[in-house]
CSV table of C-alpha atoms and ligand atoms in Angstrom, one decimal:
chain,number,residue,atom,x,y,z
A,165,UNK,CA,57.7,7.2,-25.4
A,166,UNK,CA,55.2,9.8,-24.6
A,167,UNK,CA,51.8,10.5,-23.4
A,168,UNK,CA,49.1,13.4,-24.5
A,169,UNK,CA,46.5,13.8,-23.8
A,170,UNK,CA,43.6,15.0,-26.5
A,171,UNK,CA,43.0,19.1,-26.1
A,172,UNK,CA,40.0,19.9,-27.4
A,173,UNK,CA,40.9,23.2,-27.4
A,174,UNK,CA,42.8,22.3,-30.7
A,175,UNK,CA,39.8,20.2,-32.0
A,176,UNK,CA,37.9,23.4,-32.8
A,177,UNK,CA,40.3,25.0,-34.6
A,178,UNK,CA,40.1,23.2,-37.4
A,179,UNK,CA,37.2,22.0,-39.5
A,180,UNK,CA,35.4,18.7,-38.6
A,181,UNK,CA,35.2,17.9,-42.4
A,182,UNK,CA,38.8,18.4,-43.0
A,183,UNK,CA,39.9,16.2,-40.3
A,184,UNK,CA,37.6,13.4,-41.6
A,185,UNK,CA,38.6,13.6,-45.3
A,186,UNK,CA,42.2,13.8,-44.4
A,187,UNK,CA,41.9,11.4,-41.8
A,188,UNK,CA,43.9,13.2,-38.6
A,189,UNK,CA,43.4,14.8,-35.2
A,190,UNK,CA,45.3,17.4,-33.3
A,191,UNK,CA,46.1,16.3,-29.9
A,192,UNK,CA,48.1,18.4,-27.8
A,193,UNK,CA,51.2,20.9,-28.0
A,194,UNK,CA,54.5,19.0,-26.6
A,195,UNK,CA,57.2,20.5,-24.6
A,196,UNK,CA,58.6,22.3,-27.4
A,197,UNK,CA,55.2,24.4,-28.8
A,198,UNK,CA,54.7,21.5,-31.6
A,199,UNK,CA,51.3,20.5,-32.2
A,200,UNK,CA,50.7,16.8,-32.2
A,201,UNK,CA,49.2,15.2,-34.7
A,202,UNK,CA,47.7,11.6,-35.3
A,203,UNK,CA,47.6,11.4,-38.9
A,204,UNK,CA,46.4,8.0,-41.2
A,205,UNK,CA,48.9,9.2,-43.2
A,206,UNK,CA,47.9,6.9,-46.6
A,207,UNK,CA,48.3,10.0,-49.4
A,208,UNK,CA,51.1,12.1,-49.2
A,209,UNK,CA,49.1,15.3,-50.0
A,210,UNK,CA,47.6,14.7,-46.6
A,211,UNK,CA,50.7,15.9,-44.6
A,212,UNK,CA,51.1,18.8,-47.0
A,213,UNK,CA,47.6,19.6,-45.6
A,214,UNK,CA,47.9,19.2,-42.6
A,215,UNK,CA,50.9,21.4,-42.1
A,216,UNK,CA,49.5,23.9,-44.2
A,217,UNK,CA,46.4,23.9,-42.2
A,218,UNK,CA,47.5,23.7,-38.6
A,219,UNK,CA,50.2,27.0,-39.2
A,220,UNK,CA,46.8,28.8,-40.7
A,221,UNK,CA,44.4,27.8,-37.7
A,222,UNK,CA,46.8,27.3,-34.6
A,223,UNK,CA,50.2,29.3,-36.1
A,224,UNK,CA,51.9,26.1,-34.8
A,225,UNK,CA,54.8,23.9,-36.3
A,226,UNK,CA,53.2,20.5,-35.8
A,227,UNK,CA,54.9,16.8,-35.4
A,228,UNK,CA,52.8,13.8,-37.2
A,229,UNK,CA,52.4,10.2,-35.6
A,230,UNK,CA,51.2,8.0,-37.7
A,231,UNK,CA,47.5,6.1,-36.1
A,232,UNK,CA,45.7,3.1,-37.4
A,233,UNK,CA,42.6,3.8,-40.2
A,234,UNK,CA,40.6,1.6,-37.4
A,235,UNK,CA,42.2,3.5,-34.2
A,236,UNK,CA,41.3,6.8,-36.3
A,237,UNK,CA,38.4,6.5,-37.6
A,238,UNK,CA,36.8,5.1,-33.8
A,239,UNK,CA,38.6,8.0,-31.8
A,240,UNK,CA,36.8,10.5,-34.4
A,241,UNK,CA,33.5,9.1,-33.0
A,242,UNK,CA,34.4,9.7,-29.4
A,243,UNK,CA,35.7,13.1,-29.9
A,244,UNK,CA,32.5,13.8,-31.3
A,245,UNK,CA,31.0,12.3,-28.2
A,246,UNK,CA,33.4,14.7,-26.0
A,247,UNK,CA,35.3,11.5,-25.2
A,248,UNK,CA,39.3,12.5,-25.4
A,249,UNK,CA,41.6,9.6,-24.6
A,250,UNK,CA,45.1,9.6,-23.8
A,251,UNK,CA,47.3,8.9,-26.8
A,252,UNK,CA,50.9,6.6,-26.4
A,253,UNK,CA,53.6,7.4,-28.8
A,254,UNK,CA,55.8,5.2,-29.7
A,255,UNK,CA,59.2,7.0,-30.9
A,256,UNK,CA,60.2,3.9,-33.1
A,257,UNK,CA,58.0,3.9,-36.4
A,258,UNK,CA,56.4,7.3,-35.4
A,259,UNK,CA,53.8,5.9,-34.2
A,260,UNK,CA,50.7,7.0,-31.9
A,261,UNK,CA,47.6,5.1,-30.1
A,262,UNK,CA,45.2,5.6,-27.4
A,263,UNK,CA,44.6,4.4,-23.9
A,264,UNK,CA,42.0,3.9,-21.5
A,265,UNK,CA,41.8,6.5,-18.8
A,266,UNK,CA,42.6,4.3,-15.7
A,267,UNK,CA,40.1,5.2,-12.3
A,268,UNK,CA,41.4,3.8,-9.3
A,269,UNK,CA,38.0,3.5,-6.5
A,270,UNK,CA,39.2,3.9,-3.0
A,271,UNK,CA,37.7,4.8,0.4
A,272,UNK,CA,39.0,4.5,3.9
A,273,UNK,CA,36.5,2.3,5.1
A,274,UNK,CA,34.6,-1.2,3.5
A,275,UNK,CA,31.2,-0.9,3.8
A,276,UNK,CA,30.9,2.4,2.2
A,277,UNK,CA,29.9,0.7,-1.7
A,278,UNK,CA,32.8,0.9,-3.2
A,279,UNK,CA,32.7,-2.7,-4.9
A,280,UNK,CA,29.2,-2.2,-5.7
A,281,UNK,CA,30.0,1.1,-7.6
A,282,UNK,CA,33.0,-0.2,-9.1
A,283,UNK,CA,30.5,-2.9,-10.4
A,284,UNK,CA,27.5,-0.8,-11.4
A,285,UNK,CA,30.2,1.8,-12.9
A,286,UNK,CA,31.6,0.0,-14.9
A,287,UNK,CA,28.3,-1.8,-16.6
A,288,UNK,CA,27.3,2.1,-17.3
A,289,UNK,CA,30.7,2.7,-19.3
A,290,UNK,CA,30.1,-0.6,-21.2
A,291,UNK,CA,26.4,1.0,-21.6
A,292,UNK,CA,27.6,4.2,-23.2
A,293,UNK,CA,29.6,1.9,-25.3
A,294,UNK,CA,32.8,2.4,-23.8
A,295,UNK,CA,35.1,-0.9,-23.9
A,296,UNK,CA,35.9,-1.7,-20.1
A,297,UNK,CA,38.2,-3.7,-17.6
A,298,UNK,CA,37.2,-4.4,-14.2
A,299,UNK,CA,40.4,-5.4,-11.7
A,300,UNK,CA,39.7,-6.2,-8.6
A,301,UNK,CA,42.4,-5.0,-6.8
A,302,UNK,CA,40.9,-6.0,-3.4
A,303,UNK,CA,43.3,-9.0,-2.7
A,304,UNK,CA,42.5,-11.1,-0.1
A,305,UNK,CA,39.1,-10.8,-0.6
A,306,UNK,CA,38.0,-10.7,-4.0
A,307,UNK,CA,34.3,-9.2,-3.3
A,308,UNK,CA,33.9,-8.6,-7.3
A,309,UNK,CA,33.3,-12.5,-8.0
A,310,UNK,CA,31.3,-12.9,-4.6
A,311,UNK,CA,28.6,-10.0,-5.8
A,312,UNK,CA,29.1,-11.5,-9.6
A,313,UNK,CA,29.2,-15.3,-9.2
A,314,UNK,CA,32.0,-15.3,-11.2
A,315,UNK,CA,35.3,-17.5,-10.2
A,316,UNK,CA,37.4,-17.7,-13.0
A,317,UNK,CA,40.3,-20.3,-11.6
A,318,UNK,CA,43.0,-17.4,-12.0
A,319,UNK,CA,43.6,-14.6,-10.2
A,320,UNK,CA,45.4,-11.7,-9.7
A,321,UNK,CA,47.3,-13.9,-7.7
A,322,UNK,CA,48.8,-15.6,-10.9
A,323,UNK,CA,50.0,-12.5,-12.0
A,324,UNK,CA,51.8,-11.5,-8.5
A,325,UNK,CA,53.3,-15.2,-9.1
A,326,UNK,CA,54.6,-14.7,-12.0
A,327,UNK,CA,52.8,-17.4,-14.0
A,328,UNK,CA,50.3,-15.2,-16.2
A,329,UNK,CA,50.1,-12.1,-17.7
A,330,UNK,CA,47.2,-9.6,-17.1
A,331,UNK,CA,45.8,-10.3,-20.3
A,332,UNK,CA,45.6,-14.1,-19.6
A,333,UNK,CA,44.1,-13.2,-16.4
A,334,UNK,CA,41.4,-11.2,-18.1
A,335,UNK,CA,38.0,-12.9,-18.7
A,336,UNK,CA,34.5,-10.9,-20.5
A,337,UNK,CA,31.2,-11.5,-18.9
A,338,UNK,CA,28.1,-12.0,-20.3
A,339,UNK,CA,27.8,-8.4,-18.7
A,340,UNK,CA,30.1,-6.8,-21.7
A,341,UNK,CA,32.5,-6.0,-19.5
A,342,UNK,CA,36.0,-7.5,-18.6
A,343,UNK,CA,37.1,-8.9,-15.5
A,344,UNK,CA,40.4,-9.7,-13.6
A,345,UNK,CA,39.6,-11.2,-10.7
A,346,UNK,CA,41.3,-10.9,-7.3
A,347,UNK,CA,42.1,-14.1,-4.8
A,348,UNK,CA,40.5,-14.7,-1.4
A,349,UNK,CA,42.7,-15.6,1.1
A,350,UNK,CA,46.0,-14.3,2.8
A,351,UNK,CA,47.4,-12.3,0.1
A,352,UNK,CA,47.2,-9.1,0.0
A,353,UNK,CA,47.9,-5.6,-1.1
A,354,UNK,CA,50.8,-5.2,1.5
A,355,UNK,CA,52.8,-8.5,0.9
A,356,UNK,CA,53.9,-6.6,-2.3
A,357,UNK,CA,56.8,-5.4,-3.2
A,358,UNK,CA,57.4,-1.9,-4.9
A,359,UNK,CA,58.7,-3.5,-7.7
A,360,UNK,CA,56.4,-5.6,-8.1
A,361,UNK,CA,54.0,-2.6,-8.1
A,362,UNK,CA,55.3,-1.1,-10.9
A,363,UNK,CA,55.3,-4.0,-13.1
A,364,UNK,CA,51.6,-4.5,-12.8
A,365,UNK,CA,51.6,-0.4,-13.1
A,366,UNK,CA,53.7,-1.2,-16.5
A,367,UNK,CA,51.3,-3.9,-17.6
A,368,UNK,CA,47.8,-2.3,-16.8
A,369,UNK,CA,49.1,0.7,-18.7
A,370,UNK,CA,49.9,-1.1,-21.6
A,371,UNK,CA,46.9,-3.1,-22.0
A,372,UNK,CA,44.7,0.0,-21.0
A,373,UNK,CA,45.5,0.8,-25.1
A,374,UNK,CA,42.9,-2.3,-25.8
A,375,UNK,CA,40.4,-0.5,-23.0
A,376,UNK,CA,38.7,2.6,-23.2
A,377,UNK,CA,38.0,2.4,-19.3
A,378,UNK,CA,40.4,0.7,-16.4
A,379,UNK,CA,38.6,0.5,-13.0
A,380,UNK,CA,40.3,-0.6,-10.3
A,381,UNK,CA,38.7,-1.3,-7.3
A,382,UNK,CA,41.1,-1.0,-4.6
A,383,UNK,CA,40.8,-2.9,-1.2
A,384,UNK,CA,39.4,-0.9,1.5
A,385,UNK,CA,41.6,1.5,4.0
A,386,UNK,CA,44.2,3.7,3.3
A,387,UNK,CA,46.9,1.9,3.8
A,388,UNK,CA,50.6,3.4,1.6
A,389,UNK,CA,49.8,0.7,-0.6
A,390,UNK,CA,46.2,1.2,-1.5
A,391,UNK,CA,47.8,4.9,-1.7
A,392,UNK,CA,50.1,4.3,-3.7
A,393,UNK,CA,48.1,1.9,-6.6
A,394,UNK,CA,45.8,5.1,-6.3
A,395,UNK,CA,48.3,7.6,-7.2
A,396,UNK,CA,49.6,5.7,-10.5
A,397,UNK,CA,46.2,5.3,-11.4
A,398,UNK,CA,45.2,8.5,-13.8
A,399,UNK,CA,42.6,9.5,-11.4
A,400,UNK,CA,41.2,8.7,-8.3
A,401,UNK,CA,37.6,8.3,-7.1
A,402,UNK,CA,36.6,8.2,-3.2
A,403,UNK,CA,33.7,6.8,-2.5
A,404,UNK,CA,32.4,7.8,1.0
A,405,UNK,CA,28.7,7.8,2.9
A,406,UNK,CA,27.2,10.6,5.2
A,407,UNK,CA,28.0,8.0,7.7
A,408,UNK,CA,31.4,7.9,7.0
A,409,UNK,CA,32.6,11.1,5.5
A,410,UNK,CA,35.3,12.2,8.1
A,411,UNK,CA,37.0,9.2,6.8
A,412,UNK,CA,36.2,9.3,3.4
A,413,UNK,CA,37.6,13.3,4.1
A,414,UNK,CA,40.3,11.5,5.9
A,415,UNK,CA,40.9,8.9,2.8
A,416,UNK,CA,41.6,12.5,0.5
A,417,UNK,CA,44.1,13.7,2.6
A,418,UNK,CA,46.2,10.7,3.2
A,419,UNK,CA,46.4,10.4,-0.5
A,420,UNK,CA,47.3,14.1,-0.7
A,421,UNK,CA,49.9,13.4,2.0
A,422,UNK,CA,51.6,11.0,0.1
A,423,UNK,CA,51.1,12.8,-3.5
A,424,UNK,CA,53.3,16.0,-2.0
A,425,UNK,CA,55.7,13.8,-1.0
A,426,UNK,CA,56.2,11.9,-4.4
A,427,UNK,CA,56.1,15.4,-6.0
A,428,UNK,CA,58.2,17.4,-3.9
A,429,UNK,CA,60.9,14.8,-4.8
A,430,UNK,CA,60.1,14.9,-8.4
A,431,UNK,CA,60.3,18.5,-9.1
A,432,UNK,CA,63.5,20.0,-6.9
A,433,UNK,CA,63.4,22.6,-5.0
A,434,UNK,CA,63.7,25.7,-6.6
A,435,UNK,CA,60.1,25.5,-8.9
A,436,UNK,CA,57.1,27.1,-7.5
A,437,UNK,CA,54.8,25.5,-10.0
A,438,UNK,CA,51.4,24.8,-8.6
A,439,UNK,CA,50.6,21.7,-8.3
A,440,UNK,CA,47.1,20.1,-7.9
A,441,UNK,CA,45.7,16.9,-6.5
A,442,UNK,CA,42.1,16.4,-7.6
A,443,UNK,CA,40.4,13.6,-6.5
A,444,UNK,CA,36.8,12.8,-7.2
A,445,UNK,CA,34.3,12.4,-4.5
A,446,UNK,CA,30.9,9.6,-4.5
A,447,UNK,CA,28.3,10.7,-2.0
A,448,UNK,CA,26.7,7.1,-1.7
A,449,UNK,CA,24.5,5.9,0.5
A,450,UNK,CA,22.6,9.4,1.2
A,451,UNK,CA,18.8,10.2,1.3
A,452,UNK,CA,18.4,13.0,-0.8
A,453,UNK,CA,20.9,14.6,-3.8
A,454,UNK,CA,20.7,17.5,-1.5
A,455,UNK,CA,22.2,15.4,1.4
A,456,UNK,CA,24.8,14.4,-0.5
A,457,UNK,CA,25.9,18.1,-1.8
A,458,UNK,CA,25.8,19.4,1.9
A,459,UNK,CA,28.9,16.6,2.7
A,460,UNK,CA,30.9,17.0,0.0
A,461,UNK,CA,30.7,20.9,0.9
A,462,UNK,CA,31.4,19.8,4.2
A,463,UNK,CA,34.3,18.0,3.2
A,464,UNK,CA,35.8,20.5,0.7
A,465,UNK,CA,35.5,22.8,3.7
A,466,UNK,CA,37.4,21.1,5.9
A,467,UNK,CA,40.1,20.8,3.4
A,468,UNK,CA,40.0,24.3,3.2
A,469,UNK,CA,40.3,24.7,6.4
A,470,UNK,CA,42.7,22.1,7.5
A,471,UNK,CA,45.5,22.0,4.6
A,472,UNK,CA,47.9,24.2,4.1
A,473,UNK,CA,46.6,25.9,0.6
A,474,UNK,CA,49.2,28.2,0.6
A,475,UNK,CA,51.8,25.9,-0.8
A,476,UNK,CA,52.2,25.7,-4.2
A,477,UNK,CA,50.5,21.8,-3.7
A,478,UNK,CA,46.7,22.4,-3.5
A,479,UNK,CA,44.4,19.9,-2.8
A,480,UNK,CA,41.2,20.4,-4.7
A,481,UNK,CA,38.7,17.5,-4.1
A,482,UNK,CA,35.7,17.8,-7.0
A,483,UNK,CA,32.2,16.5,-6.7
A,484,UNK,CA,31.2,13.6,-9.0
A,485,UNK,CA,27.9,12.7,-8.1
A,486,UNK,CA,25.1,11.0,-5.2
A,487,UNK,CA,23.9,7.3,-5.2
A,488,UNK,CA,20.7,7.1,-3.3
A,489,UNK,CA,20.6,4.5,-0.2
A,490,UNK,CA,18.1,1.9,-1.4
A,491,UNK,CA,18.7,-1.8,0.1
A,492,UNK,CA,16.0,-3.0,-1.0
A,493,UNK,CA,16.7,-2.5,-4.8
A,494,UNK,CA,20.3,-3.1,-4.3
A,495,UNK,CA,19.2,-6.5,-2.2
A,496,UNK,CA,16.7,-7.8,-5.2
A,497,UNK,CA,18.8,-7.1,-8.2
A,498,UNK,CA,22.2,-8.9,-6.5
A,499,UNK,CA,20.0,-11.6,-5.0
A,500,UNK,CA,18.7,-12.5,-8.3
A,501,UNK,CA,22.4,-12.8,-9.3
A,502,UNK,CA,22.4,-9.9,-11.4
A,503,UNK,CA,23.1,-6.2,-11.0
A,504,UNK,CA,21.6,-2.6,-10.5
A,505,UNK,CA,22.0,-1.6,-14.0
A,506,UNK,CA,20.8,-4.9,-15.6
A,507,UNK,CA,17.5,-5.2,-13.0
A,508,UNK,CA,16.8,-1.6,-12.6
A,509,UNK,CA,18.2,0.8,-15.7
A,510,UNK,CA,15.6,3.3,-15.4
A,511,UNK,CA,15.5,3.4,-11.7
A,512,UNK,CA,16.6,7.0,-9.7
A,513,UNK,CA,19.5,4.6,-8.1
A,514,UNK,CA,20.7,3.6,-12.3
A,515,UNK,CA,20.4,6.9,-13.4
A,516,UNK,CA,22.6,8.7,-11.0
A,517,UNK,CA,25.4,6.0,-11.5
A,518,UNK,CA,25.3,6.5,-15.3
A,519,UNK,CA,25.1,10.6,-14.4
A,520,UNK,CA,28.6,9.3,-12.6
A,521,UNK,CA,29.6,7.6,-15.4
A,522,UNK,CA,29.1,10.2,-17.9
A,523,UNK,CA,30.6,12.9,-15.4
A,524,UNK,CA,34.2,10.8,-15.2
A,525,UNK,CA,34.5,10.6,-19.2
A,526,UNK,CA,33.2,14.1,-19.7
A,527,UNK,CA,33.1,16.5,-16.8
A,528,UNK,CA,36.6,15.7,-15.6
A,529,UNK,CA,37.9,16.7,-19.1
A,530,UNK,CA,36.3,20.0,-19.2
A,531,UNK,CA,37.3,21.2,-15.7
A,532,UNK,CA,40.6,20.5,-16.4
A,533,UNK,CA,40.5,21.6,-20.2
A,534,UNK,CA,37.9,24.3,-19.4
A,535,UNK,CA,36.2,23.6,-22.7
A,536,UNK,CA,32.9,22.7,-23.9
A,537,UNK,CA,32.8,25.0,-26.8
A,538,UNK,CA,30.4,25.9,-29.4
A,539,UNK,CA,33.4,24.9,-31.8
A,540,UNK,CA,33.1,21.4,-30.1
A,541,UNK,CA,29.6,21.1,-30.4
A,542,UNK,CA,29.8,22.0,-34.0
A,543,UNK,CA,32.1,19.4,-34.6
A,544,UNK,CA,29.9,16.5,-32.8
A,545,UNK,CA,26.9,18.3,-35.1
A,546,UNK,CA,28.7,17.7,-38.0
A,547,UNK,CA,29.1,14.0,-36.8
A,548,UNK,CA,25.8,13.7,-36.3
A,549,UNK,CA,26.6,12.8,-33.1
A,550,UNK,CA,27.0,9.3,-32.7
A,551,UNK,CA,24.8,7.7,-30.5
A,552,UNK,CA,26.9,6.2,-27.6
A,553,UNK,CA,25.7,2.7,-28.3
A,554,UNK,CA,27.3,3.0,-32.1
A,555,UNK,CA,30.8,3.4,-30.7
A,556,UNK,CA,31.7,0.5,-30.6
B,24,ADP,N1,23.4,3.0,-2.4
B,24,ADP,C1,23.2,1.9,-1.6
B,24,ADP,N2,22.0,1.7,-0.9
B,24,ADP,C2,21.9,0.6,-0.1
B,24,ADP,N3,22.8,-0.3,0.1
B,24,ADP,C3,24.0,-0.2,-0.5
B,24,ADP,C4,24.3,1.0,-1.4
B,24,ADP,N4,25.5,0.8,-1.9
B,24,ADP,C5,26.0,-0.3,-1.3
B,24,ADP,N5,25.1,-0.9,-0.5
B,24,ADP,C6,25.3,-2.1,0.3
B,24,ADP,O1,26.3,-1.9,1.3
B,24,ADP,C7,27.1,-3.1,1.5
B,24,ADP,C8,28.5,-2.8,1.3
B,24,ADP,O2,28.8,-2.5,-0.1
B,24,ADP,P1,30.1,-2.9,-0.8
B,24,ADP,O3,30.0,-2.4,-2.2
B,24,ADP,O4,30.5,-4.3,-0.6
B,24,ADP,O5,31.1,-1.9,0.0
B,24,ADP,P2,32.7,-1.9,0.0
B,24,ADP,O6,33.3,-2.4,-1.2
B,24,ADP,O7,33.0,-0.4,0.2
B,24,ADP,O8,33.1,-2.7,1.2
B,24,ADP,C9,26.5,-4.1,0.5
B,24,ADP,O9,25.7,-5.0,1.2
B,24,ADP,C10,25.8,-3.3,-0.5
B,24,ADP,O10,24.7,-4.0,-1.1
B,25,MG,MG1,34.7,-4.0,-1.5
């Protein structure tokens, strides 16, 4: 087993029409300079090709994974929509598929919104097409189904028991999204143990190949194992308030805390690799965009200021995005029993969680890929650019 994830970087070396008629994809290089490839792999002039091609465009030796026709040809669409999953390979059969990125929401404080953008976030992904799972993580009291209506009769609980698997668990709304709901009651987050942990780690992951999008929203607080859930996850979005931002500030460097020390044991002593902790942060609840960039500047200062960033761990926290404070529109859309993005799409509170949205499946990639080039675009040209809604 191994996990890439796509480089667009390799995407624009090669021609979009050559990928499509010999139906494969570079990924990423691998630990020993070999390009991965996701190949259908149905004539065998097309790995003659590909070889052939990838030495004269990248100079690399590549190693070919064999994807489904169906897996292929929906993963071409999203690269042309600069959507890059991660891809799974499975040593036995050569074999290669994708996974959904999985976001865990946190914030150390409830109040903040956090439920209500794990909600409205997740309708926008399923808006731009994007197959997604809701988990509400926030045992003990399962706020999702209280803001939703929805009870299904089994919880997360059931998995924790042992008596179903995640998948059973799973149920999809009329929203188009999917939904594991959590249990209200005594159980929580805490009465878990580590090993338990990591088998619902091991069992999100591997149905997060059926998702394009995992959202897990987290109970409220900081506690080591809210933490620890968060650092699994692939990335991790804090959602704070102008209100509340020392914590939410305070919610970063906990997890940051607890990241070093998982890391420090991982790597040894004797590397000086730098390694970086990137959390996203949600302004929510502010009066004006502007209000909402003068925290996060606030809070990135701070960090500056207040953590060592001369060790080779850096915490970097990124700005995602604002959510205006409207009660009122928040109020009439859940009252109604429905949501934000079903009541009020076009309103300046829908718009900036789809600009959220958008920013986790595409920003995030090109900071950390530093890409966006006119190669790229080329390629999602020649596409004809897929309208998000055609994904899937
Ligand atoms: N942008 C906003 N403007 C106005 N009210 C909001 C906004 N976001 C959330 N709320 C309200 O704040 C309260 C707490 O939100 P919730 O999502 O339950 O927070 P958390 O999950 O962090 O505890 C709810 O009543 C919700 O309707
Ligand atoms: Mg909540």
């Amino acid at each position: 087993m191994g996990e890439f994830r796509l480089n667009p970087k390799y995407i624009q070396k090669f021609d979009a029409e050559d990928l499509k008629d010999h139906q494969f994809f570079p990924i990423n290089k691998n630990q020993d300079g070999k390009l991965i490839i996701a190949s259908v792999g149905k004539n065998k002039n097309d790995l003659e090709f590909i070889q052939s091609t990838s030495k004269l465009q990248t100079g690399l030796e590549v190693e070919v994974f064999q994807i489904e026709e169906k897996s292929f040809l929906r993963e071409y669409k999203l690269i042309g929509n600069g959507i890059y999953h991660r891809f799974i390979i499975i040593q036995r059969g050569r074999k290669i598929k994708p996974r959904g990125e999985i976001f865990a929401v946190i914030s150390n404080k409830g109040g903040v919104g956090k439920t209500t953008l794990s909600i409205e976030l997740s309708y926008q992904f399923r808006r731009m097409g994007l197959k997604t799972l809701l988990v509400d993580m926030d045992l003990g009291n399962a706020d999702i189904s209280n803001k939703l209506k929805e009870f299904p009769p089994n919880t997360l609980y059931d998995f924790f028991a042992k008596t179903h698997s995640l998948d059973e668990l799973t149920n999809k709304l009329e929203l188009g999204i999917y939904f594991i709901p959590g249990e209200s009651g005594e159980f929580k987050l805490a009465n878990m143990t580590w090993s338990q942990k990591q088998r619902f780690f091991r069992e999100i992951t591997k149905i997060s190949s059926s998702y394009d999008v995992v959202l897990l929203d987290l109970g409220a607080g900081i506690s080591r194992d809210v933490i620890d859930f968060a650092l699994l996850a692939d990335e991790s979005v804090i959602v704070t308030t102008p209100k509340d931002f020392i914590s939410g500030y305070a919610a970063g460097k906990a997890a940051f805390t607890r990241f070093v020390d998982i890391q420090a044991k991982k790597i040894g002593d004797d590397s000086d690799e730098e390694i970086i902790f990137s959390p996203w942060y949600v302004l929510n609840q502010v009066k004006n965009y502007q209000q909402g960039v003068e925290y996060f500047k606030t809070i990135k200062k701070t960090s500056n200021n207040h953590i060592n960033q001369q060790s080779q761990f850096k915490f970097v926290p990124e700005y995602l995005g604002s959510v205006l404070y409207d009660r009122e529109m928040i109020d009439s859309a859940y009252n109604s029993q429905k949501i934000l993005g079903t009541c009020y799409p076009n309103s300046e509170l829908g718009r900036s969680i789809l600009k959220i949205a958008s920013g986790l499946m595409h920003v995030k990639n090109e900071l950390k890929l530093q890409n966006k080039s006119s190669g790229l675009k080329r390629f999602a040209r020649i596409l004809g650019l897929a309208k998000p809604q055609e994904v899937i």
